[in-house]
Amino acid sequence: MMNPLHDRYKAVRKHTLMLSEPLSDEDCGAQSMPDASPIKWHLAHTTWFFETFILERMEQGFAPFHPAFRILFNSYYNGIGEKHPRAQRGLLTRPSMAEVRAYRANVDARMARLLAGVPDAELAALVTLGMQHEQQHQELMLTDVKHLLAQSLLRPAYLDVPLAPAAAAAPLEWLALEGGLTGIGHRGDGFCFDNELPRHKQYVAPFALASRLVTNGEYLAFINAGGYANAALWLAEGWDWVRVQNLRAPIYWYQDEKGTWQEFTLHGGQPLDLNRPVTHISLYEADAYAHWAGARLPTEAEWEYAAIHAQAAIETGSLHPAGAGDAAGLRQMFGHCWQWTSSSYSPYPGFAAAEGALGEYNGKFMLNQYVLRGSSSATPEGHARASYRNFFPASARWQFTGIRLAR
Amino acid sequence: MMNPLHDRYKAVRKHTLMLSEPLSDEDCGAQSMPDASPIKWHLAHTTWFFETFILERMEQGFAPFHPAFRILFNSYYNGIGEKHPRAQRGLLTRPSMAEVRAYRANVDARMARLLAGVPDAELAALVTLGMQHEQQHQELMLTDVKHLLAQSLLRPAYLDVPLAPAAAAAPLEWLALEGGLTGIGHRGDGFCFDNELPRHKQYVAPFALASRLVTNGEYLAFINAGGYANAALWLAEGWDWVRVQNLRAPIYWYQDEKGTWQEFTLHGGQPLDLNRPVTHISLYEADAYAHWAGARLPTEAEWEYAAIHAQAAIETGSLHPAGAGDAAGLRQMFGHCWQWTSSSYSPYPGFAAAEGALGEYNGKFMLNQYVLRGSSSATPEGHARASYRNFFPASARWQFTGIRLAR
Amino acid sequence: MMNPLHDRYKAVRKHTLMLSEPLSDEDCGAQSMPDASPIKWHLAHTTWFFETFILERMEQGFAPFHPAFRILFNSYYNGIGEKHPRAQRGLLTRPSMAEVRAYRANVDARMARLLAGVPDAELAALVTLGMQHEQQHQELMLTDVKHLLAQSLLRPAYLDVPLAPAAAAAPLEWLALEGGLTGIGHRGDGFCFDNELPRHKQYVAPFALASRLVTNGEYLAFINAGGYANAALWLAEGWDWVRVQNLRAPIYWYQDEKGTWQEFTLHGGQPLDLNRPVTHISLYEADAYAHWAGARLPTEAEWEYAAIHAQAAIETGSLHPAGAGDAAGLRQMFGHCWQWTSSSYSPYPGFAAAEGALGEYNGKFMLNQYVLRGSSSATPEGHARASYRNFFPASARWQFTGIRLAR
Amino acid sequence: MMNPLHDRYKAVRKHTLMLSEPLSDEDCGAQSMPDASPIKWHLAHTTWFFETFILERMEQGFAPFHPAFRILFNSYYNGIGEKHPRAQRGLLTRPSMAEVRAYRANVDARMARLLAGVPDAELAALVTLGMQHEQQHQELMLTDVKHLLAQSLLRPAYLDVPLAPAAAAAPLEWLALEGGLTGIGHRGDGFCFDNELPRHKQYVAPFALASRLVTNGEYLAFINAGGYANAALWLAEGWDWVRVQNLRAPIYWYQDEKGTWQEFTLHGGQPLDLNRPVTHISLYEADAYAHWAGARLPTEAEWEYAAIHAQAAIETGSLHPAGAGDAAGLRQMFGHCWQWTSSSYSPYPGFAAAEGALGEYNGKFMLNQYVLRGSSSATPEGHARASYRNFFPASARWQFTGIRLAR
């Protein structure tokens, strides 16, 4: 019997494993910083999500695969109980990768039994949430392993395939948008996260949006103009951040012995491609650049309004953001870099979190984080939409983040 | 010749000195934490502001009172140059209080000469800004010295006058407000800070606002119900904050040997008055309380809309927030506690900072801080207005902050 | 042709690899704290030592196995140049274990060629130093992996073999030693480290030494008597250390659900054996226990004097310290626990470090570290001697350290 | 009736107050770092010592001057109970200086009644200990206020009297000493601290001691030779210390706009006097200098042996270490700079601390501190002797410490 939900489930789960294939067991165990997690932990945690939120509720005669996994692979759900300390995920050499693969297979088999019939609405909703959750971790697997590989003097590639030079980027254009009283938030029957709801009205004043992302070449001009040494361009907190760490460039940029700029990518070290968008940028850097360029970052409402009214296309990602090329109209809204907005991550009017531990999914992070819109080259296919609200602290640099200007 | 600007200048300057009168020179030199400053430093910095931003620009034959003061009493203006480290303001035993008083007198005399004629518009604007700036420091002097005195086992009073019990607080009522597309930001010709401009349109959905602030009695019920031990009520960052510091009550609450709740005030330790508003609350605590009470915090637009449409009165402050009593309508909007909103501090559409160092006054702090509205018992007379945007990090507790609920 | 030096070289190198056999590649990559190193790093660093200090000096046509390894596997030799940050050794997922094994094999083959003839004195001395160095790392491999495995909720065993209960420990006796003006330091032609030289005179006053180590049972009595809560027993620095970390027992002790004391060992969790010596004790704890017991720790001169004059036997180690049993005389001097002395680690009169980077081996650590004497159950056979000076900071607990009383 | 003990008591107490005379109340309240204390705190703590250890035991009808002072002015005696946090002594603006002076007068009056008759041996011993304790704090008052004044851009002088240039220092000579089995520790009936006992035998090998302290001129040569940038000269812990803080010179040295070296002294900023001894040196710096100079630091036994056998004179201090001049023999052993030894601070064989809280005076600090011998320009008259053991952590720089070489 055909079961499209189970087919999608299998496809998502298979893609996760596929992402771990270029890596050794050693690669999969290490954690390069508290914000990042080992690949093995991602493989286990996404499985824990299905076991805890679906099997534990709905499987007859439920027994956990391993009782300690409930603690070891809980990320941040206080409602579930104890958690292994986040910063020590890299010390979990046991269970081994082989055991975690067995855990995945076991849960997949039990899920298959549960999905054998026609799923009821609650099960379907939970499975869909679990798949969306796993897709979010697919993106994190790529950004986390990139950060790990970047720690090594050897600068190893995740995929040992060279990155072709991008075509020349067309000049940045300003698209005028008239705004007005507009609907913001998810519309329609498709899946969305709770933080995209409820759809509500906002007034958006007329504004202009840049036709494409800021390029490495443009960002290099900012550096060469002394951008990292000019307090007047930075938010107070950003300036402290720059000075304490003595920063001079994006996190993965470095100069070779001759002083030529290089960029560490999932393809290993590469000459800096001036036509590709600048990426792995903190909000501090994005804001300082915008200030320098005589512009500003968009609000999330402006971004969403533009994405819908200018009918931005979902572009195809690879392992690194691609150039804008010379096509007209609004480009690079999806598939290259998440785009920082000036909007702090806060609840939409009337927002209500789910009951129980699943209510911790989004709402409890709505403070001191900023919204990113769009999607990146690491976002799985089918995961992006115009109302999607990604969020990170202003200092985060290990995600595929970039700069879209507004004014 | 009558000169109202100079009269106002003299009144503001005199009030500042008056605030230091109950204190010894020793009291005036100490700094209890990096966020707070010594009274002596406030006296000098507010003077530095007039010397640096007015006399240096406009006084003929300008010579600084003391060349080192330019560095010692600069707060955060990178455009002016070097600064004495903020956390070490309490180590400045030299210059002495007597020298700082002489500095004040010297600058006041030079300002008197400048203000002798009819001031031009630029001078008048700068003097007005300097006075508003000094009033902000008047409030900080009270909150900073309160924090300092609270460090001592002796719990000394700033003013050794007992605090009378408040009348019973009327039950909290919900005032319904219809909202709509509304103007937000300062209107008219009077003074306002740059962050209150430009006036712009926002859409406010219908909402209800609490008629008064949350009382100590209500907050005590939250504590007794286990509020500080229930992760489900807190934002993720707030929960970390509570647990790392093992917090159980507002910062100035303590229990005597018999377990009775007391509150440290500028009048010294006092029995906790259940009818007065709870104060010295972080945004984390305000949000957790609202969650527990089945409500939420207002946005700053909602607060401003209500203050104007319900014609909130400016109430008279003292040294501690007073009870709401039993009058009808919207009470305690001004004069008791600053009220946390859920709005992060960000620029209004079209915001532009001033040129030069004065442009650092407000704009560079627009990240990871949250807006407070209203005014407190420590706010100087004439300083409050409906469009005023105060801001602090979510963890700040030493200001006179309180909780206004919305839903 | 028989070559005993090469035979010993091969035996030492083989033993190192053998120690890694019970572990997966994942286990070998992780680092549980900055003081500990991954097993893979130990395998590589001991090889680096031969490549850097012998092959680079003496091999014809020397070319490094991999140029980056010179940096990656340098521990602390500033004279060699740059070093990978110590706390980030666990992030080196590349080179892989397979590459590190290949590195070992390559260096072993090149060493075989160098050792094919009759080695001259300099080569023989350097090879001997390299083997002794590798033996030190063999002990660290066991203590480091024990610390790593202890981080997991699963409490996995390094060797999954149960630990038999020890026989009852004989009562502690006091052996009287007369001391006098005595020779201290290494004597004879055999190998010793530079810090054991020069042999020199010290005056040792008459003293008494405990016949055996302090047992778990005796240490448990100290805990039950409130030892960890009594400031009067502790050095000031030790008391701060206990209170900041809220310590109540040795690092690897824990109580099961019923409150029964267990000890984590290389054999996994085991019931606490009251007849075995207490181990994994900081100097702070050893000193507080001695204070409580009305005794003191020996000086290193007393320990060395006793070891020689009472003819202490080298006892056979296993993976955990064994009981003393009921034999008479001085027991457990070697083969169970390193024994804290009250002597700070400092140069013997006339001490001179070697020239060049090898001079950094010992001398530069002679400050704020304390001497341990004897050897432990993890010390390789043939590595112990009476003049051996081991040293660690007073807070170190992850080594097999124990308590020998004096008075 | 003549009472010499009371006369000495009054003289010591008066000298303490005299030291505070050049300072304002503001100066007396501030604390520049956790290791240093405010002058006001020293005035109160030395008084607390007499009140707690003498009056509380021996005064009829004892009642404390103020019950909170028992906590506020306890330094580190756990046996007495709670303590105000050390790092927050600068926040005690209450009690005021006037109240602390009244506290001193009150205790002095009560002590006068106690000392009116012929004191018994126990009282005499306690009063003597209290006076010696107060003399130690007299030295700390000078070093602590020097550190405080050094924090200010204004570089104010404690005594506004210029420092005359020293005469040329005679060349450093090496005095040969033959050593042997010798007695170490206090001898005779006079007062000594418990850590100078018991007198015991040590074997001292033949050695040579420098005739005078290392001068600023010699130390400047070390700096100019790149001493602070050469890892090979430093202990491992010292090298970390230098690099983390990016140090390049002694703590109070600085260069004026022309690059000329200046030294901050209690007389304010002064041109660096090349003939005076280098002072305010950490043990790390002293050891690195000795290494560079092809020498070493003496042990404390060597120092004491030399002081007695070469009959070193007590030289007269002022507020800054004086030059050695050209006299022959062993100079500058007392009265200029405390001299770092290579000996860690540990108990003499048979050391026993006093019973009760007074037993915390010395013994509990015998770990990770190093012994200094001699006395300094800040040591009160009559406080120095050959067996005196001063001690500080290796990183301490705010004391008047200097370098005596040995070999």
PDB file of N, CA and C in Angstrom, chain B residues 124-184:
ATOM      1  N   ALA B 124      20.725  76.510  22.509  1.00  0.00           N
ATOM      2  CA  ALA B 124      19.560  76.127  23.314  1.00  0.00           C
ATOM      3  C   ALA B 124      19.304  74.633  23.225  1.00  0.00           C
ATOM      4  N   ALA B 125      19.443  74.084  22.022  1.00  0.00           N
ATOM      5  CA  ALA B 125      19.197  72.642  21.852  1.00  0.00           C
ATOM      6  C   ALA B 125      20.222  71.831  22.625  1.00  0.00           C
ATOM      7  N   LEU B 126      21.485  72.264  22.579  1.00  0.00           N
ATOM      8  CA  LEU B 126      22.529  71.516  23.272  1.00  0.00           C
ATOM      9  C   LEU B 126      22.371  71.616  24.792  1.00  0.00           C
ATOM     10  N   VAL B 127      22.021  72.795  25.278  1.00  0.00           N
ATOM     11  CA  VAL B 127      21.823  72.952  26.724  1.00  0.00           C
ATOM     12  C   VAL B 127      20.646  72.100  27.185  1.00  0.00           C
ATOM     13  N   THR B 128      19.590  72.085  26.382  1.00  0.00           N
ATOM     14  CA  THR B 128      18.437  71.255  26.731  1.00  0.00           C
ATOM     15  C   THR B 128      18.818  69.783  26.765  1.00  0.00           C
ATOM     16  N   LEU B 129      19.578  69.352  25.783  1.00  0.00           N
ATOM     17  CA  LEU B 129      20.034  67.958  25.780  1.00  0.00           C
ATOM     18  C   LEU B 129      20.876  67.671  27.027  1.00  0.00           C
ATOM     19  N   GLY B 130      21.759  68.605  27.359  1.00  0.00           N
ATOM     20  CA  GLY B 130      22.601  68.419  28.545  1.00  0.00           C
ATOM     21  C   GLY B 130      21.794  68.311  29.826  1.00  0.00           C
ATOM     22  N   MET B 131      20.719  69.083  29.915  1.00  0.00           N
ATOM     23  CA  MET B 131      19.873  69.014  31.109  1.00  0.00           C
ATOM     24  C   MET B 131      19.106  67.690  31.163  1.00  0.00           C
ATOM     25  N   GLN B 132      18.588  67.276  30.019  1.00  0.00           N
ATOM     26  CA  GLN B 132      17.883  65.991  29.975  1.00  0.00           C
ATOM     27  C   GLN B 132      18.840  64.856  30.331  1.00  0.00           C
ATOM     28  N   HIS B 133      20.049  64.952  29.804  1.00  0.00           N
ATOM     29  CA  HIS B 133      21.091  63.970  30.109  1.00  0.00           C
ATOM     30  C   HIS B 133      21.352  63.949  31.614  1.00  0.00           C
ATOM     31  N   GLU B 134      21.466  65.105  32.213  1.00  0.00           N
ATOM     32  CA  GLU B 134      21.741  65.168  33.654  1.00  0.00           C
ATOM     33  C   GLU B 134      20.579  64.592  34.460  1.00  0.00           C
ATOM     34  N   GLN B 135      19.364  64.811  33.987  1.00  0.00           N
ATOM     35  CA  GLN B 135      18.214  64.214  34.687  1.00  0.00           C
ATOM     36  C   GLN B 135      18.252  62.687  34.628  1.00  0.00           C
ATOM     37  N   GLN B 136      18.690  62.162  33.499  1.00  0.00           N
ATOM     38  CA  GLN B 136      18.832  60.696  33.432  1.00  0.00           C
ATOM     39  C   GLN B 136      19.828  60.220  34.484  1.00  0.00           C
ATOM     40  N   HIS B 137      20.915  60.997  34.656  1.00  0.00           N
ATOM     41  CA  HIS B 137      21.900  60.601  35.667  1.00  0.00           C
ATOM     42  C   HIS B 137      21.363  60.809  37.088  1.00  0.00           C
ATOM     43  N   GLN B 138      20.465  61.735  37.276  1.00  0.00           N
ATOM     44  CA  GLN B 138      19.855  61.894  38.608  1.00  0.00           C
ATOM     45  C   GLN B 138      19.154  60.601  39.020  1.00  0.00           C
ATOM     46  N   GLU B 139      18.453  59.998  38.075  1.00  0.00           N
ATOM     47  CA  GLU B 139      17.789  58.728  38.401  1.00  0.00           C
ATOM     48  C   GLU B 139      18.823  57.640  38.687  1.00  0.00           C
ATOM     49  N   LEU B 140      19.876  57.607  37.866  1.00  0.00           N
ATOM     50  CA  LEU B 140      20.917  56.594  38.074  1.00  0.00           C
ATOM     51  C   LEU B 140      21.630  56.781  39.416  1.00  0.00           C
ATOM     52  N   MET B 141      21.795  58.023  39.843  1.00  0.00           N
ATOM     53  CA  MET B 141      22.448  58.255  41.142  1.00  0.00           C
ATOM     54  C   MET B 141      21.680  57.547  42.252  1.00  0.00           C
ATOM     55  N   LEU B 142      20.366  57.621  42.191  1.00  0.00           N
ATOM     56  CA  LEU B 142      19.555  56.969  43.232  1.00  0.00           C
ATOM     57  C   LEU B 142      19.619  55.449  43.123  1.00  0.00           C
ATOM     58  N   THR B 143      19.563  54.939  41.914  1.00  0.00           N
ATOM     59  CA  THR B 143      19.592  53.470  41.783  1.00  0.00           C
ATOM     60  C   THR B 143      20.993  52.927  42.050  1.00  0.00           C
ATOM     61  N   ASP B 144      22.011  53.691  41.690  1.00  0.00           N
ATOM     62  CA  ASP B 144      23.381  53.221  41.921  1.00  0.00           C
ATOM     63  C   ASP B 144      23.729  53.254  43.400  1.00  0.00           C
ATOM     64  N   VAL B 145      23.337  54.304  44.083  1.00  0.00           N
ATOM     65  CA  VAL B 145      23.669  54.382  45.511  1.00  0.00           C
ATOM     66  C   VAL B 145      22.843  53.359  46.290  1.00  0.00           C
ATOM     67  N   LYS B 146      21.627  53.088  45.841  1.00  0.00           N
ATOM     68  CA  LYS B 146      20.829  52.040  46.488  1.00  0.00           C
ATOM     69  C   LYS B 146      21.560  50.697  46.382  1.00  0.00           C
ATOM     70  N   HIS B 147      22.091  50.410  45.207  1.00  0.00           N
ATOM     71  CA  HIS B 147      22.814  49.153  45.023  1.00  0.00           C
ATOM     72  C   HIS B 147      24.057  49.106  45.902  1.00  0.00           C
ATOM     73  N   LEU B 148      24.743  50.223  46.024  1.00  0.00           N
ATOM     74  CA  LEU B 148      25.941  50.277  46.868  1.00  0.00           C
ATOM     75  C   LEU B 148      25.585  50.040  48.333  1.00  0.00           C
ATOM     76  N   LEU B 149      24.597  50.753  48.828  1.00  0.00           N
ATOM     77  CA  LEU B 149      24.242  50.629  50.247  1.00  0.00           C
ATOM     78  C   LEU B 149      23.753  49.208  50.554  1.00  0.00           C
ATOM     79  N   ALA B 150      23.147  48.571  49.565  1.00  0.00           N
ATOM     80  CA  ALA B 150      22.630  47.213  49.776  1.00  0.00           C
ATOM     81  C   ALA B 150      23.751  46.195  49.966  1.00  0.00           C
ATOM     82  N   GLN B 151      24.994  46.540  49.579  1.00  0.00           N
ATOM     83  CA  GLN B 151      26.102  45.589  49.734  1.00  0.00           C
ATOM     84  C   GLN B 151      26.523  45.444  51.188  1.00  0.00           C
ATOM     85  N   SER B 152      26.158  46.397  52.020  1.00  0.00           N
ATOM     86  CA  SER B 152      26.654  46.381  53.388  1.00  0.00           C
ATOM     87  C   SER B 152      25.721  45.616  54.305  1.00  0.00           C
ATOM     88  N   LEU B 153      26.320  44.824  55.144  1.00  0.00           N
ATOM     89  CA  LEU B 153      25.632  44.125  56.217  1.00  0.00           C
ATOM     90  C   LEU B 153      24.812  45.077  57.078  1.00  0.00           C
ATOM     91  N   LEU B 154      25.221  46.333  57.113  1.00  0.00           N
ATOM     92  CA  LEU B 154      24.575  47.309  57.996  1.00  0.00           C
ATOM     93  C   LEU B 154      23.271  47.835  57.409  1.00  0.00           C
ATOM     94  N   ARG B 155      23.023  47.588  56.136  1.00  0.00           N
ATOM     95  CA  ARG B 155      21.823  48.055  55.428  1.00  0.00           C
ATOM     96  C   ARG B 155      21.480  49.505  55.765  1.00  0.00           C
ATOM     97  N   PRO B 156      22.406  50.403  55.508  1.00  0.00           N
ATOM     98  CA  PRO B 156      22.149  51.800  55.855  1.00  0.00           C
ATOM     99  C   PRO B 156      21.101  52.427  54.932  1.00  0.00           C
ATOM    100  N   ALA B 157      20.348  53.390  55.482  1.00  0.00           N
ATOM    101  CA  ALA B 157      19.345  54.109  54.698  1.00  0.00           C
ATOM    102  C   ALA B 157      19.988  55.311  54.013  1.00  0.00           C
ATOM    103  N   TYR B 158      19.521  55.611  52.808  1.00  0.00           N
ATOM    104  CA  TYR B 158      19.897  56.856  52.141  1.00  0.00           C
ATOM    105  C   TYR B 158      19.185  58.014  52.843  1.00  0.00           C
ATOM    106  N   LEU B 159      17.912  57.825  53.086  1.00  0.00           N
ATOM    107  CA  LEU B 159      17.131  58.789  53.879  1.00  0.00           C
ATOM    108  C   LEU B 159      16.554  58.049  55.063  1.00  0.00           C
ATOM    109  N   ASP B 160      16.878  58.493  56.260  1.00  0.00           N
ATOM    110  CA  ASP B 160      16.486  57.733  57.436  1.00  0.00           C
ATOM    111  C   ASP B 160      15.091  58.130  57.914  1.00  0.00           C
ATOM    112  N   VAL B 161      14.116  57.890  57.067  1.00  0.00           N
ATOM    113  CA  VAL B 161      12.718  58.228  57.323  1.00  0.00           C
ATOM    114  C   VAL B 161      11.922  56.965  57.028  1.00  0.00           C
ATOM    115  N   PRO B 162      11.045  56.531  57.947  1.00  0.00           N
ATOM    116  CA  PRO B 162      10.330  55.275  57.669  1.00  0.00           C
ATOM    117  C   PRO B 162       9.318  55.445  56.533  1.00  0.00           C
ATOM    118  N   LEU B 163       8.983  54.315  55.930  1.00  0.00           N
ATOM    119  CA  LEU B 163       8.072  54.286  54.787  1.00  0.00           C
ATOM    120  C   LEU B 163       6.699  53.864  55.324  1.00  0.00           C
ATOM    121  N   ALA B 164       5.687  54.702  55.113  1.00  0.00           N
ATOM    122  CA  ALA B 164       4.352  54.373  55.647  1.00  0.00           C
ATOM    123  C   ALA B 164       3.709  53.252  54.832  1.00  0.00           C
ATOM    124  N   PRO B 165       2.884  52.414  55.477  1.00  0.00           N
ATOM    125  CA  PRO B 165       2.203  51.350  54.734  1.00  0.00           C
ATOM    126  C   PRO B 165       1.256  51.937  53.696  1.00  0.00           C
ATOM    127  N   ALA B 166       1.184  51.270  52.553  1.00  0.00           N
ATOM    128  CA  ALA B 166       0.292  51.731  51.483  1.00  0.00           C
ATOM    129  C   ALA B 166      -1.128  51.260  51.742  1.00  0.00           C
ATOM    130  N   ALA B 167      -2.089  52.005  51.199  1.00  0.00           N
ATOM    131  CA  ALA B 167      -3.490  51.566  51.272  1.00  0.00           C
ATOM    132  C   ALA B 167      -3.664  50.311  50.427  1.00  0.00           C
ATOM    133  N   ALA B 168      -4.729  49.574  50.719  1.00  0.00           N
ATOM    134  CA  ALA B 168      -4.993  48.343  49.971  1.00  0.00           C
ATOM    135  C   ALA B 168      -5.106  48.649  48.476  1.00  0.00           C
ATOM    136  N   ALA B 169      -4.504  47.812  47.656  1.00  0.00           N
ATOM    137  CA  ALA B 169      -4.570  48.001  46.203  1.00  0.00           C
ATOM    138  C   ALA B 169      -5.887  47.464  45.681  1.00  0.00           C
ATOM    139  N   ALA B 170      -6.535  48.242  44.822  1.00  0.00           N
ATOM    140  CA  ALA B 170      -7.769  47.784  44.197  1.00  0.00           C
ATOM    141  C   ALA B 170      -7.481  46.564  43.325  1.00  0.00           C
ATOM    142  N   PRO B 171      -8.480  45.691  43.105  1.00  0.00           N
ATOM    143  CA  PRO B 171      -8.251  44.529  42.236  1.00  0.00           C
ATOM    144  C   PRO B 171      -7.811  44.982  40.844  1.00  0.00           C
ATOM    145  N   LEU B 172      -6.968  44.162  40.226  1.00  0.00           N
ATOM    146  CA  LEU B 172      -6.494  44.463  38.878  1.00  0.00           C
ATOM    147  C   LEU B 172      -7.665  44.342  37.895  1.00  0.00           C
ATOM    148  N   GLU B 173      -7.846  45.369  37.057  1.00  0.00           N
ATOM    149  CA  GLU B 173      -8.878  45.313  36.012  1.00  0.00           C
ATOM    150  C   GLU B 173      -8.241  45.330  34.644  1.00  0.00           C
ATOM    151  N   TRP B 174      -8.964  44.813  33.660  1.00  0.00           N
ATOM    152  CA  TRP B 174      -8.452  44.796  32.284  1.00  0.00           C
ATOM    153  C   TRP B 174      -9.164  45.870  31.471  1.00  0.00           C
ATOM    154  N   LEU B 175      -8.407  46.833  30.984  1.00  0.00           N
ATOM    155  CA  LEU B 175      -8.989  47.890  30.162  1.00  0.00           C
ATOM    156  C   LEU B 175      -8.866  47.489  28.699  1.00  0.00           C
ATOM    157  N   ALA B 176     -10.013  47.439  27.990  1.00  0.00           N
ATOM    158  CA  ALA B 176      -9.996  47.023  26.589  1.00  0.00           C
ATOM    159  C   ALA B 176      -9.647  48.216  25.695  1.00  0.00           C
ATOM    160  N   LEU B 177      -8.751  48.007  24.765  1.00  0.00           N
ATOM    161  CA  LEU B 177      -8.350  49.088  23.850  1.00  0.00           C
ATOM    162  C   LEU B 177      -8.443  48.567  22.432  1.00  0.00           C
ATOM    163  N   GLU B 178      -8.938  49.407  21.528  1.00  0.00           N
ATOM    164  CA  GLU B 178      -9.254  48.840  20.206  1.00  0.00           C
ATOM    165  C   GLU B 178      -8.134  48.920  19.188  1.00  0.00           C
ATOM    166  N   GLY B 179      -7.137  49.750  19.425  1.00  0.00           N
ATOM    167  CA  GLY B 179      -5.991  49.796  18.512  1.00  0.00           C
ATOM    168  C   GLY B 179      -6.356  50.238  17.117  1.00  0.00           C
ATOM    169  N   GLY B 180      -5.646  49.668  16.136  1.00  0.00           N
ATOM    170  CA  GLY B 180      -5.818  50.068  14.741  1.00  0.00           C
ATOM    171  C   GLY B 180      -4.530  50.660  14.209  1.00  0.00           C
ATOM    172  N   LEU B 181      -4.593  51.275  13.025  1.00  0.00           N
ATOM    173  CA  LEU B 181      -3.418  51.912  12.444  1.00  0.00           C
ATOM    174  C   LEU B 181      -3.207  53.233  13.178  1.00  0.00           C
ATOM    175  N   THR B 182      -2.073  53.361  13.870  1.00  0.00           N
ATOM    176  CA  THR B 182      -1.930  54.479  14.795  1.00  0.00           C
ATOM    177  C   THR B 182      -0.559  55.124  14.659  1.00  0.00           C
ATOM    178  N   GLY B 183      -0.453  56.378  15.103  1.00  0.00           N
ATOM    179  CA  GLY B 183       0.846  57.059  15.071  1.00  0.00           C
ATOM    180  C   GLY B 183       1.637  56.769  16.331  1.00  0.00           C
ATOM    181  N   ILE B 184       2.897  56.454  16.161  1.00  0.00           N
ATOM    182  CA  ILE B 184       3.780  56.132  17.284  1.00  0.00           C
ATOM    183  C   ILE B 184       4.996  57.053  17.203  1.00  0.00           C
TER     184      ILE B 184
END
